[in-house]
PDB file of C-alpha atoms in Angstrom:
ATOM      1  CA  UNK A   1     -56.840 -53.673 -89.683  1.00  0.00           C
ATOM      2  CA  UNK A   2     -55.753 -50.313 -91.190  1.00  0.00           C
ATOM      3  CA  UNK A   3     -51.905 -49.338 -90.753  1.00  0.00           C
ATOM      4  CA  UNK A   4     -51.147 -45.774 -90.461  1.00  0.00           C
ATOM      5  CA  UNK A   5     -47.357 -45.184 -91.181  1.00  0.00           C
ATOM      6  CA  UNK A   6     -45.435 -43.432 -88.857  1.00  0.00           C
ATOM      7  CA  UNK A   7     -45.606 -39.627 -90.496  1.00  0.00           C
ATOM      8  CA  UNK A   8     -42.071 -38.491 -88.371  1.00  0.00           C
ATOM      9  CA  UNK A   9     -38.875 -39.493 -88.027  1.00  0.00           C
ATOM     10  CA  UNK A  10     -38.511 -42.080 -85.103  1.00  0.00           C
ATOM     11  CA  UNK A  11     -35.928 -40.765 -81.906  1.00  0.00           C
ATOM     12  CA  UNK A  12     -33.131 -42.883 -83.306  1.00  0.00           C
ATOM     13  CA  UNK A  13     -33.426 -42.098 -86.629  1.00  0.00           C
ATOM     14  CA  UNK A  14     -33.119 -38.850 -85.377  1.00  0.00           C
ATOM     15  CA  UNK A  15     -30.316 -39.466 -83.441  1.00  0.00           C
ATOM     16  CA  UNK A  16     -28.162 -41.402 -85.726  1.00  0.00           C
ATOM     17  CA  UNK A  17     -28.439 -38.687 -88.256  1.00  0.00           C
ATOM     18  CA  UNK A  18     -27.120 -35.869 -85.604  1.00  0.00           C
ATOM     19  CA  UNK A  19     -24.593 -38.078 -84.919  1.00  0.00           C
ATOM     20  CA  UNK A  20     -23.187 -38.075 -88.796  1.00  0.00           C
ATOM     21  CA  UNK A  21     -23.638 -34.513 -89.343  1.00  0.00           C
ATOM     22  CA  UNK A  22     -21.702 -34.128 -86.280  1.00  0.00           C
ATOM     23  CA  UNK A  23     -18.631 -36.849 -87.661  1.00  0.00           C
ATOM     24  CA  UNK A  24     -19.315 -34.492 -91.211  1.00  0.00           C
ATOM     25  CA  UNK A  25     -18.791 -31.111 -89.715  1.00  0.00           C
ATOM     26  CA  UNK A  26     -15.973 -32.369 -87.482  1.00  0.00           C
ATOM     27  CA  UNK A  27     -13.933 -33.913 -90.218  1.00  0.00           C
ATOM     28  CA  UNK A  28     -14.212 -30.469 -92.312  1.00  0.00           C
ATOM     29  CA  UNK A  29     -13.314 -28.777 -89.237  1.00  0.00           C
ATOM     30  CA  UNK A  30      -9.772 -30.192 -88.675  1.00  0.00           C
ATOM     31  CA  UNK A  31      -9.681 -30.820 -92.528  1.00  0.00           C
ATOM     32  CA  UNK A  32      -9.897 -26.545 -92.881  1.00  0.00           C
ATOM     33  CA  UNK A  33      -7.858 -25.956 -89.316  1.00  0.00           C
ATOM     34  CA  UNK A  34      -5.150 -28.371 -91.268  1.00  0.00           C
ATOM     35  CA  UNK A  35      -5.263 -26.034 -94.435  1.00  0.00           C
ATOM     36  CA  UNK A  36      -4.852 -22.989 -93.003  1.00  0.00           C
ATOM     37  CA  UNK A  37      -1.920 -24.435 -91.235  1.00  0.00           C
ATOM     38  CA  UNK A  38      -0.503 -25.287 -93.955  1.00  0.00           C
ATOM     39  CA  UNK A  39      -0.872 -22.672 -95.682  1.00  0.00           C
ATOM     40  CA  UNK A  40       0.692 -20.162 -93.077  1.00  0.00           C
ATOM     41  CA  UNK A  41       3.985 -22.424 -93.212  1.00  0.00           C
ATOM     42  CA  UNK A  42       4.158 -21.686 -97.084  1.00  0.00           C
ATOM     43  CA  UNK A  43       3.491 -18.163 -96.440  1.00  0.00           C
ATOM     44  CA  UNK A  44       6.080 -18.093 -93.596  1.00  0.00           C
ATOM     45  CA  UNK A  45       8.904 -19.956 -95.835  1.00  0.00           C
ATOM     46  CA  UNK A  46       8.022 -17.325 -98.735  1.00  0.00           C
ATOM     47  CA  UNK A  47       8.763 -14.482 -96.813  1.00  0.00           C
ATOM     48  CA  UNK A  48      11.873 -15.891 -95.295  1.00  0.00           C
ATOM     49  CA  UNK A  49      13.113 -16.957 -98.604  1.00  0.00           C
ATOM     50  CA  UNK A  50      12.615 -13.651 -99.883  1.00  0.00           C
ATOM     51  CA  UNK A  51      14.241 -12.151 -96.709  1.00  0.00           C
ATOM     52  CA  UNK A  52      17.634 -14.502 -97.544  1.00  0.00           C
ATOM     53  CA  UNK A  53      17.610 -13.270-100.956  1.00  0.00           C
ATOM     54  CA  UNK A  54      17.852  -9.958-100.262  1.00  0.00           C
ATOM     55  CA  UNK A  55      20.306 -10.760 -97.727  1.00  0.00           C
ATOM     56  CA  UNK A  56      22.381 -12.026-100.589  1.00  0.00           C
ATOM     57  CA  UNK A  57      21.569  -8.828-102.237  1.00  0.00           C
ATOM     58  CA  UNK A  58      23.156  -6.829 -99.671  1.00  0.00           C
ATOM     59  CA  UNK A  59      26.304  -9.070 -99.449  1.00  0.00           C
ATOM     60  CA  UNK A  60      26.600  -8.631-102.733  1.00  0.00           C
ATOM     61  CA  UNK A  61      26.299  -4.786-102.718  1.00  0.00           C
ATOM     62  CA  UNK A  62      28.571  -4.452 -99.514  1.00  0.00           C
ATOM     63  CA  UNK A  63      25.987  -3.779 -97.351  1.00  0.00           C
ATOM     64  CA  UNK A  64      26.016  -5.349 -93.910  1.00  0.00           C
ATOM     65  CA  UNK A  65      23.681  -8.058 -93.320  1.00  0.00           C
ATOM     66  CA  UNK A  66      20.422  -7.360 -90.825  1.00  0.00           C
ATOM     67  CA  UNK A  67      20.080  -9.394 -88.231  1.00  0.00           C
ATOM     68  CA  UNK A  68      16.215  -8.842 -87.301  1.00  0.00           C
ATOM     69  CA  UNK A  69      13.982  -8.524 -90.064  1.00  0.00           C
ATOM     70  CA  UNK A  70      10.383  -7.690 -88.936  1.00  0.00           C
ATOM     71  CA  UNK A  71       7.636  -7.926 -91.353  1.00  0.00           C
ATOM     72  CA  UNK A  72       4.063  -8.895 -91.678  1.00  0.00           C
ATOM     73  CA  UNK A  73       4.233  -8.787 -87.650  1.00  0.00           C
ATOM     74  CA  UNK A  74       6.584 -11.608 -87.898  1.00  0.00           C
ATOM     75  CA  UNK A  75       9.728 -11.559 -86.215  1.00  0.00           C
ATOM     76  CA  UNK A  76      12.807 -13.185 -88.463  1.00  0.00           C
ATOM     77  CA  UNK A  77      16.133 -13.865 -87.160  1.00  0.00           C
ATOM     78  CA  UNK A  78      19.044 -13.467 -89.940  1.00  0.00           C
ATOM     79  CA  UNK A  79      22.506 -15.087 -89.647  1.00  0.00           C
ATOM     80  CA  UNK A  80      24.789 -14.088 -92.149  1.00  0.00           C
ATOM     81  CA  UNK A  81      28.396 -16.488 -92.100  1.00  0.00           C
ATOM     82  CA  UNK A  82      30.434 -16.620 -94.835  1.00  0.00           C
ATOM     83  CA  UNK A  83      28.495 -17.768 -97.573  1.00  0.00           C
ATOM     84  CA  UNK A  84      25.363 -18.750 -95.881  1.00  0.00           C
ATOM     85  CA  UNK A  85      22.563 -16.824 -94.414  1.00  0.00           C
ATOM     86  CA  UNK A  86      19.900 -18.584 -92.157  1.00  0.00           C
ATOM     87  CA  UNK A  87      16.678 -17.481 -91.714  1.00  0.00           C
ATOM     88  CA  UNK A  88      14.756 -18.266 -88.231  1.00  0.00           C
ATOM     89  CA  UNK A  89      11.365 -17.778 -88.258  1.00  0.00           C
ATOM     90  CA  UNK A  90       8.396 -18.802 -86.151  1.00  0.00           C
ATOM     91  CA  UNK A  91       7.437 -21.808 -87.493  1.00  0.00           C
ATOM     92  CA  UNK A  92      10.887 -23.196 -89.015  1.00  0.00           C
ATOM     93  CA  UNK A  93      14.319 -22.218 -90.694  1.00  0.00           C
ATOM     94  CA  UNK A  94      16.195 -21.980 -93.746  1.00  0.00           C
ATOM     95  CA  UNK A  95      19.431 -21.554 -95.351  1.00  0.00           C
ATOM     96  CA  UNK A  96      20.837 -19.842 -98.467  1.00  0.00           C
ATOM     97  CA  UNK A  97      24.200 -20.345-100.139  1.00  0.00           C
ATOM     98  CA  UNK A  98      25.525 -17.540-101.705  1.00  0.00           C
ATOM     99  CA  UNK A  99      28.157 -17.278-103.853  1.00  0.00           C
TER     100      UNK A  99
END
């Protein structure tokens, strides 16, 4: 009796491979979507740190303080008391203290 091997891949060989390329390309998916999050926080915390700082600037110079800062078509909300200015922005906050 001659065997001839099977010269394909079988259905369920098939199948079980689409399956892991499907777990592969879903876990670099939200791996990427969780960068890019991440990364648009730092950005966002940069920009109102450098916002607070020249805040400071302004105190410091006798300039009044801003209270909307738009930039980068971001909206920031500034709250200048006593020696503290706050910085709202879309995805958090943050305070300075001047001196």
């Amino acid at each position: 009796m001659i065997l001839i091997p099977n010269k394909g891949m079988g259905m369920l060989s098939f199948l079980v491979t689409l399956m892991i390329f499907g777990f592969l390309f879903t876990a670099i998916g939200k791996w990427s979507a969780n960068q890019r999050q991440h990364a648009a926080v730092i950005y966002q915390q940069y920009q109102a740190i450098q916002i607070a700082e020249n805040q400071g600037q302004r105190q410091f110079l006798d300039l009044s303080c801003e209270s909307n800062v738009r930039q980068n078509a971001l909206h920031f909300t500034v709250d200048c008391s006593g020696n503290k200015i706050t910085v709202r922005y879309p995805l958090g906050e943050i305070s300075l203290k001047t001196e």
